[in-house]
Short mmCIF file of C-alpha atoms in Angstrom, two decimals:
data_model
loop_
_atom_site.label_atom_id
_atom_site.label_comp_id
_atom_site.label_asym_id
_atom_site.label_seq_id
_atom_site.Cartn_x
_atom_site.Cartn_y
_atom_site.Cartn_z
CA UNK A 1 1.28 -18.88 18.11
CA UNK A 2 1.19 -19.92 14.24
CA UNK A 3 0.26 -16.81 13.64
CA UNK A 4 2.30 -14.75 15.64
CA UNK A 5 5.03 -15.20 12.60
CA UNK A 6 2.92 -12.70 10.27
CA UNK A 7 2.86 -10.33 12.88
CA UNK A 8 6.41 -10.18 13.17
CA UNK A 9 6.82 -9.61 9.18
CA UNK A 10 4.07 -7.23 9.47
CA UNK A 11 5.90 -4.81 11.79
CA UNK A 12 8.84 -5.24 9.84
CA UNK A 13 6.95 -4.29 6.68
CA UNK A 14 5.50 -1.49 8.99
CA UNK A 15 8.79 -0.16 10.16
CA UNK A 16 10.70 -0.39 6.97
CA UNK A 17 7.52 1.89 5.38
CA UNK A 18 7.74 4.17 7.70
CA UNK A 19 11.49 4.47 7.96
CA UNK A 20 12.07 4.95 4.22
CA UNK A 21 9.27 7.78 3.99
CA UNK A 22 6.89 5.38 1.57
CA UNK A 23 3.97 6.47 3.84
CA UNK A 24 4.16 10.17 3.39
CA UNK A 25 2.02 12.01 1.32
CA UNK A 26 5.03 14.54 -0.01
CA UNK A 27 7.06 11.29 -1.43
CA UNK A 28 4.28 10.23 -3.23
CA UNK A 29 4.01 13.59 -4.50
CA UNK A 30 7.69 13.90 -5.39
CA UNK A 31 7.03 10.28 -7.15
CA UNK A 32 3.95 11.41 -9.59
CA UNK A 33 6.20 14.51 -10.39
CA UNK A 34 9.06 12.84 -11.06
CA UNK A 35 11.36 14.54 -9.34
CA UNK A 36 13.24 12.26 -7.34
CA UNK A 37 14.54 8.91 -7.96
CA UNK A 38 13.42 7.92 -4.18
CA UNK A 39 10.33 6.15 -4.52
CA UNK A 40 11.32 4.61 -7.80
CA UNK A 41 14.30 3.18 -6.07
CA UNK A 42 12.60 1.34 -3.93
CA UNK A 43 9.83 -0.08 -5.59
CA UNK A 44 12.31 -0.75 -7.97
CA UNK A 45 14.68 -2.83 -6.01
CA UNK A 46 11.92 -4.24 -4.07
CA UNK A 47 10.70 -6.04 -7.12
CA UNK A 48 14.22 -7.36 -8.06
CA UNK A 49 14.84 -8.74 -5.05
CA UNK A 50 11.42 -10.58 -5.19
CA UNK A 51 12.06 -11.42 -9.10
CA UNK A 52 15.47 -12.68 -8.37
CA UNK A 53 13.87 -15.20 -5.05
CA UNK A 54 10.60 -16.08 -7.11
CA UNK A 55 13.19 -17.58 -9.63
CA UNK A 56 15.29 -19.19 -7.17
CA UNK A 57 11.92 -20.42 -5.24
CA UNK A 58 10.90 -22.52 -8.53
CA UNK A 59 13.86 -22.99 -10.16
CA UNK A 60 14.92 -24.83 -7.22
CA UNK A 61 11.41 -26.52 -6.04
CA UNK A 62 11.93 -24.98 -2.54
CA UNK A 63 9.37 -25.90 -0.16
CA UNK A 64 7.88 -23.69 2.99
CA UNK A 65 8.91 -24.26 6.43
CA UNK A 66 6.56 -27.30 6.92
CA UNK A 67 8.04 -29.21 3.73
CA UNK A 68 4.88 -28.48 1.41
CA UNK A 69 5.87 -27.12 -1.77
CA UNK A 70 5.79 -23.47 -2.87
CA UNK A 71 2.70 -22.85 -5.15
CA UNK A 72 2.38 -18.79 -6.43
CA UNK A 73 -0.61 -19.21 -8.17
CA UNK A 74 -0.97 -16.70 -11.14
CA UNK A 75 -3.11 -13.29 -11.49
CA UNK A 76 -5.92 -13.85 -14.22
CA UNK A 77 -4.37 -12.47 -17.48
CA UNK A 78 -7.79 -13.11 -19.87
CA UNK A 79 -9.49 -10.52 -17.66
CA UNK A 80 -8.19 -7.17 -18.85
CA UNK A 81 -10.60 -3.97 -18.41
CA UNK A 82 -10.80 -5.07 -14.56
CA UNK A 83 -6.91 -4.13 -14.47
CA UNK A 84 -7.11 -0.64 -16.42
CA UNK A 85 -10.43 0.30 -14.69
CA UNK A 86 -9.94 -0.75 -11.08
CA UNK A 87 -6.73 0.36 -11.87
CA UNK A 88 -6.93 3.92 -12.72
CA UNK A 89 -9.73 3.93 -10.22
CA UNK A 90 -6.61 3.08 -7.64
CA UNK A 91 -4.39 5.65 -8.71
CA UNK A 92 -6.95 8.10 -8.18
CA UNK A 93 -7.06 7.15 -4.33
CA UNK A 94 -3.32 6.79 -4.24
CA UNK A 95 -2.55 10.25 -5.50
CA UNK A 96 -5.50 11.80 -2.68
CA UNK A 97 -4.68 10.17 0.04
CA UNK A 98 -0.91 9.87 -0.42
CA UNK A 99 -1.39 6.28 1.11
CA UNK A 100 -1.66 2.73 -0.35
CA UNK A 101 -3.52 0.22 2.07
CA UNK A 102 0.01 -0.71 3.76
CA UNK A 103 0.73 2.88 4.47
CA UNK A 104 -2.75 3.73 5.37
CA UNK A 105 -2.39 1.55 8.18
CA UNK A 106 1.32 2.59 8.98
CA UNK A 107 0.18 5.91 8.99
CA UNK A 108 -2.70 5.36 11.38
CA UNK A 109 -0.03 3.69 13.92
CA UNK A 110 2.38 6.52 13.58
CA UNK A 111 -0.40 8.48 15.41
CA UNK A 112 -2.13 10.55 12.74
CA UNK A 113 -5.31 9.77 13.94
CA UNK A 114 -7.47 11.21 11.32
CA UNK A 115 -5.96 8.42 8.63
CA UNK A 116 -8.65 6.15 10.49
CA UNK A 117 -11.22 8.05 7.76
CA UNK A 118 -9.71 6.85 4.85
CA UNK A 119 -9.25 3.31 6.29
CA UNK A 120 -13.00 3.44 6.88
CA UNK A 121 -13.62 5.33 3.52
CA UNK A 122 -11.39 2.23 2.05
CA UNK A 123 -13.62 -0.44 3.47
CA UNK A 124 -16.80 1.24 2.05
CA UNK A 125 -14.98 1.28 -1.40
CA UNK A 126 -14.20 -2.45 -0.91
CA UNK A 127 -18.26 -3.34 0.22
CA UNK A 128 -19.29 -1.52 -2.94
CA UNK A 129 -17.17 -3.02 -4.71
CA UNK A 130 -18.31 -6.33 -3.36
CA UNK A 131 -21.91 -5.28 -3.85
CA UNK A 132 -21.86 -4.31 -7.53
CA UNK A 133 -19.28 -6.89 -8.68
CA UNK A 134 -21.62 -8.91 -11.31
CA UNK A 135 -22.43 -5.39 -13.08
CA UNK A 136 -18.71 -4.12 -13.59
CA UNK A 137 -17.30 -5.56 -16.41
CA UNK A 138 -14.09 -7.07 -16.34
CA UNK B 1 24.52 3.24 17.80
CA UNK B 2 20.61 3.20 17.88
CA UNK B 3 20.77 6.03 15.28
CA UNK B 4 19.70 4.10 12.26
CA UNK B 5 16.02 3.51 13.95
CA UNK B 6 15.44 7.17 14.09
CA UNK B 7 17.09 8.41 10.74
CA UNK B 8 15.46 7.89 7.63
CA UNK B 9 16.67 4.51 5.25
CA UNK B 10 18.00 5.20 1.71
CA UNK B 11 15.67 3.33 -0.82
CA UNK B 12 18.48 1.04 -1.46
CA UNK B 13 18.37 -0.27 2.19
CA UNK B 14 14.41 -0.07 2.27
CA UNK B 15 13.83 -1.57 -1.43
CA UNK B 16 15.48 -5.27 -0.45
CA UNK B 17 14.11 -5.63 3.10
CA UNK B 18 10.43 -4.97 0.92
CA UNK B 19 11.60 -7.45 -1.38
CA UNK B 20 12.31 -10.15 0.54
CA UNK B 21 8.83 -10.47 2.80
CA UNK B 22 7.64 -12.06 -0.39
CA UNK B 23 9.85 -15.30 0.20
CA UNK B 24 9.74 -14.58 3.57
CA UNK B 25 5.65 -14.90 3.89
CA UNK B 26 5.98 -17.97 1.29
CA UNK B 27 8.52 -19.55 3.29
CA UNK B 28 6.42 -19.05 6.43
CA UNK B 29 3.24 -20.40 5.65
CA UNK B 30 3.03 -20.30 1.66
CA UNK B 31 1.40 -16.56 1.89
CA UNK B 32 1.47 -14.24 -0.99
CA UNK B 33 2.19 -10.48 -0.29
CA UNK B 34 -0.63 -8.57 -0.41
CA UNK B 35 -2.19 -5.85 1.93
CA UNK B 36 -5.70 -4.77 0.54
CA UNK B 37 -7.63 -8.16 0.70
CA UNK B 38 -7.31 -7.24 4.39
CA UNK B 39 -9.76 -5.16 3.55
CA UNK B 40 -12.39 -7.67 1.98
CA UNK B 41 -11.82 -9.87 4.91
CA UNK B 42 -12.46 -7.20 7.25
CA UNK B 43 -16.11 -6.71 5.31
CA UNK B 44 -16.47 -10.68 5.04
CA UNK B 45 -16.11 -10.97 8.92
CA UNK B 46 -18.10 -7.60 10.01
CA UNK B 47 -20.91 -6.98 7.20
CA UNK B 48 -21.19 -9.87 4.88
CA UNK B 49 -24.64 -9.02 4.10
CA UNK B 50 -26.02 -11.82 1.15
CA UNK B 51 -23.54 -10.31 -0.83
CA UNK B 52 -21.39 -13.38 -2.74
CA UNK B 53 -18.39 -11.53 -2.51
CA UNK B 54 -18.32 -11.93 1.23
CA UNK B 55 -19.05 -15.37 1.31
CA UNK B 56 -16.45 -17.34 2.00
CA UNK B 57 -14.22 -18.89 5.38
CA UNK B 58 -12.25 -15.40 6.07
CA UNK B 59 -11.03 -17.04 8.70
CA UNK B 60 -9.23 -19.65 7.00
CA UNK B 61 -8.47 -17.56 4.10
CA UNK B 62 -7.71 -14.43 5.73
CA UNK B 63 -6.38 -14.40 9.26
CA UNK B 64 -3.22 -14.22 9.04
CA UNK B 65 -3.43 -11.63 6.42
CA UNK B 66 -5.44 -9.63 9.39
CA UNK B 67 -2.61 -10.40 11.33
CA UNK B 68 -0.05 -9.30 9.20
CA UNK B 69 -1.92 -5.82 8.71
CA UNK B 70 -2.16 -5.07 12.41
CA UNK B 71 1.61 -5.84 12.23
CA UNK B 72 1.83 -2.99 9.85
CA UNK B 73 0.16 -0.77 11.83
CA UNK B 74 2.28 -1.29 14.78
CA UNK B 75 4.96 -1.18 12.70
CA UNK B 76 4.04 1.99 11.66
CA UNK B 77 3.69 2.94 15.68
CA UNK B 78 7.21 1.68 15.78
CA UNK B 79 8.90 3.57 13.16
CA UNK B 80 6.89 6.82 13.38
CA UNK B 81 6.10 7.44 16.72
CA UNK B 82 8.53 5.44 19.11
CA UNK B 83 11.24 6.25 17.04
CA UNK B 84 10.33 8.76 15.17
CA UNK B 85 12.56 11.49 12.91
CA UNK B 86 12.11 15.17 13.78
CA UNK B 87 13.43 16.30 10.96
CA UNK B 88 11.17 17.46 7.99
CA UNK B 89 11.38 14.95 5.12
CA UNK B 90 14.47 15.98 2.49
CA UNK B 91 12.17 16.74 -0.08
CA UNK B 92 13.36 17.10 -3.50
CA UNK B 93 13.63 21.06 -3.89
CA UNK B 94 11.47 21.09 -6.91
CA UNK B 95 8.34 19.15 -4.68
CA UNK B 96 8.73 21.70 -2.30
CA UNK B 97 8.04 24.73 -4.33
CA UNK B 98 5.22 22.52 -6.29
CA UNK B 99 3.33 22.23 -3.66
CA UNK B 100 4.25 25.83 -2.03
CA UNK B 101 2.58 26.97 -5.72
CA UNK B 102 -0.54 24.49 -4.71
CA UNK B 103 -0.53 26.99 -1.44
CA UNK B 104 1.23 23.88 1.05
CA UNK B 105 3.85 25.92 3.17
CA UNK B 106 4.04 23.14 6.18
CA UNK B 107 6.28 20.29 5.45
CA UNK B 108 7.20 18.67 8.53
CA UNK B 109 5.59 15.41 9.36
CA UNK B 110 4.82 12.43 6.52
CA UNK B 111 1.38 14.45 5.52
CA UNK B 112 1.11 17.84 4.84
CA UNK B 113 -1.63 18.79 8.36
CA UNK B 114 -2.86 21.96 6.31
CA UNK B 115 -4.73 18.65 4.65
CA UNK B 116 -5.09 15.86 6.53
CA UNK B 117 -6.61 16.97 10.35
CA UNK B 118 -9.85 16.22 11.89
CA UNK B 119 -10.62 20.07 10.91
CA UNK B 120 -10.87 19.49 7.77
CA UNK B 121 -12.98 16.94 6.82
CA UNK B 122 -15.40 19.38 6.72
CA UNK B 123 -13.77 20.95 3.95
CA UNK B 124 -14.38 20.20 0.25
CA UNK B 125 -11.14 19.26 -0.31
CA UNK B 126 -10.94 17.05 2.89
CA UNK B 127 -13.83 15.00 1.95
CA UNK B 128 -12.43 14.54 -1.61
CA UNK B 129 -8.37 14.06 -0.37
CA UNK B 130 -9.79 11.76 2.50
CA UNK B 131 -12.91 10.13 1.79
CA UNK B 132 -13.32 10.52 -1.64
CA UNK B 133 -10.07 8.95 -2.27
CA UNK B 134 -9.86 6.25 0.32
CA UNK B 135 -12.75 5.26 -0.91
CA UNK B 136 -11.30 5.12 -4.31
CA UNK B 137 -8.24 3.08 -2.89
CA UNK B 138 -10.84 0.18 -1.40
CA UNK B 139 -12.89 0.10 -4.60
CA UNK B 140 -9.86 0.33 -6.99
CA UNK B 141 -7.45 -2.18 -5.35
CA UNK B 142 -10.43 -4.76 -5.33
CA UNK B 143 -11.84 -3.98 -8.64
CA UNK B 144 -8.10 -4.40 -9.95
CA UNK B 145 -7.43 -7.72 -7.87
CA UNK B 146 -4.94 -6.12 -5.53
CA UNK B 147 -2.42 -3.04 -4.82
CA UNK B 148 0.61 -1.86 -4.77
CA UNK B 149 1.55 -4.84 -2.72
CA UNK B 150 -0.32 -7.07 -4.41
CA UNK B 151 0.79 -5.77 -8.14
CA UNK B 152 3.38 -3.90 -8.01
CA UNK B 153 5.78 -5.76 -6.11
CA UNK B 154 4.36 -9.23 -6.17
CA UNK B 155 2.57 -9.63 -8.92
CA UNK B 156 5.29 -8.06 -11.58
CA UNK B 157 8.34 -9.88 -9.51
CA UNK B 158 6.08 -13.14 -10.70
CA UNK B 159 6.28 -11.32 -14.68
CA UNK B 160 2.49 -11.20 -14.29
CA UNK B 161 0.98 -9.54 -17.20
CA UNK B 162 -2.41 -8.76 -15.20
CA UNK B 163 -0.25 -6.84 -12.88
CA UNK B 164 1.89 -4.69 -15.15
CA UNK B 165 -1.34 -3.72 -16.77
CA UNK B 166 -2.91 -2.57 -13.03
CA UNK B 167 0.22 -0.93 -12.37
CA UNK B 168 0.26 1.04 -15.33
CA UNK B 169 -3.02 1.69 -14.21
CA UNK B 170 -2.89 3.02 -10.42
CA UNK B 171 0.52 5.34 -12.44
CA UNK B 172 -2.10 6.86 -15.29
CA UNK B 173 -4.41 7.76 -12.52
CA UNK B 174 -2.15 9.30 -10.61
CA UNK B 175 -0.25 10.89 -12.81
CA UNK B 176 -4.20 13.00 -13.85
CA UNK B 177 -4.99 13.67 -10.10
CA UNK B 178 -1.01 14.78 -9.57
CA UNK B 179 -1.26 17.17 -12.86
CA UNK B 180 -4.73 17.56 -13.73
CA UNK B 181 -6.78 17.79 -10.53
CA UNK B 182 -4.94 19.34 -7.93
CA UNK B 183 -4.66 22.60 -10.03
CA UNK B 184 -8.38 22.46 -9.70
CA UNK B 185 -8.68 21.27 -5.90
CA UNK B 186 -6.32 23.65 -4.26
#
């Protein structure tokens, strides 16, 4: 049952996706060709809102649910050419497919079957990654 | 009155909700947003191999994350097949006869069909659109620590320098494919 929570936020995530278009190929389209203020808006208000609670969240000490307190440990900032590399590499796939990983999954569930190849195509990217990860510099 | 699950949500309605599952997850169990390590868990639990990278307690460490993606999908069943809008997506005008110049001239649905189908991944330009670049999406979002998720929305809400650097990244690289490779591809 503990975990039953993150499935709840996951089909909320899921629904919201779907229901503001972020999974479509055309918005991402209309994004990378600026023509629309759509997706900008919304990654764009999604990160305030999240600014705007991570500053309450440890301005405030808040703790979780359970009473242990609220640790967001930080990305790794000395590590740079891991960021613009794997990066770039990322926008690549994003611009293709149309899809990040959330929406790749949304799309999948929305009954476009055939977005079950780059989920697949996504976990081979992620072994070779895995499998090659001392000789990449980062 | 059960309109607003079919219709489409302004980006000023969808922005927020996204917003807040990052104090929502670290409220609930101290989780940090973020879809693609899914993906490396998935690997750790199915293929580990002797590779290093998949060594470690997925279960533990990823789980719930698991969880929370097959809540996306069904969230995804929710919102775009249960209840899903008929209309064609209102497209910007100036997309629309983009793409029509790129040779596109079906727009209903979330993906353009005259791409992504089971018929095409034959194609060329199926393999590279589909497999080419979800491939690109797995190896990318690892390589760079995380995605849009990850990045975008957590990691610059916590005025991460790592992830405004990645972000600029996944932009530059889709800004080429957008303006530089398409032309070429279609």
């Amino acid at each position: 049952m503990s975990l039953l929570k993150y499935m709840l936020t996951g089909i909320l995530f899921g629904f919201v996706l779907t229901k503001a278009e972020v999974i479509s190929w055309f918005r991402i389209q209309e994004m990378f060709r600026f023509q629309d203020i759509h997706m900008y808006g919304v990654i764009g208000t999604a990160i305030l809102v999240g600014l705007i609670s991570i500053q309450i969240i440890k301005r405030l000490n808040l703790t979780d649910k359970d009473g242990n307190p609220i640790s967001i440990p930080p990305k790794d900032s000395s590590q740079k050419k891991r960021y613009i590399i794997g990066g770039t590499l990322f926008g690549f796939g994003w611009a293709f497919t149309g899809a990040c990983p959330g929406p790749l999954f949304a799309l999948l569930g929305s009954g476009i079957t055939v977005f079950l190849i780059p989920i697949l195509a996504a976990l081979a990217g992620t072994y070779t990654y895995g499998a090659l990860r001392e000789k990449l510099p980062h | 009155m059960f309109e607003w699950l079919i219709q489409p949500w302004p980006w000023y309605v969808a922005g927020p909700i996204i917003g807040l599952i990052i104090p929502l997850l670290l409220y609930l169990g101290n989780k940090q947003f973020g879809i693609s390590s899914s993906l490396r868990h998935t690997c750790a639990a199915c293929v580990p191999g002797n590779i290093a990278f998949f060594q470690y307690d997925w279960k533990s460490e990823g789980m719930w994350n698991l969880v929370f993606v097959l809540g996306v999908f069904l969230g995804g069943f929710l919102g775009g097949y249960v209840f899903q809008n008929p209309e064609p997506i209102a497209l910007s005008a100036a997309t629309i006869s983009d793409l029509q110049n790129l040779g596109l001239s079906d727009f209903s649905g979330f993906v353009p069909q005259e791409i992504f189908s089971w018929g095409k991944l034959g194609s060329a330009q199926g393999l590279v659109m589909m497999v080419l670049g979800g491939f690109l999406v797995g190896f990318g979002a690892r390589y760079a620590g995380g995605c849009t998720s990850g990045h975008a929305i957590s990691g610059i809400s916590n005025l991460q320098l790592a992830s405004l650097i990645a972000v600029t990244g996944f932009f530059v690289g889709g800004l080429v494919v957008t303006h530089l490779i398409f032309p070429l591809i279609f």
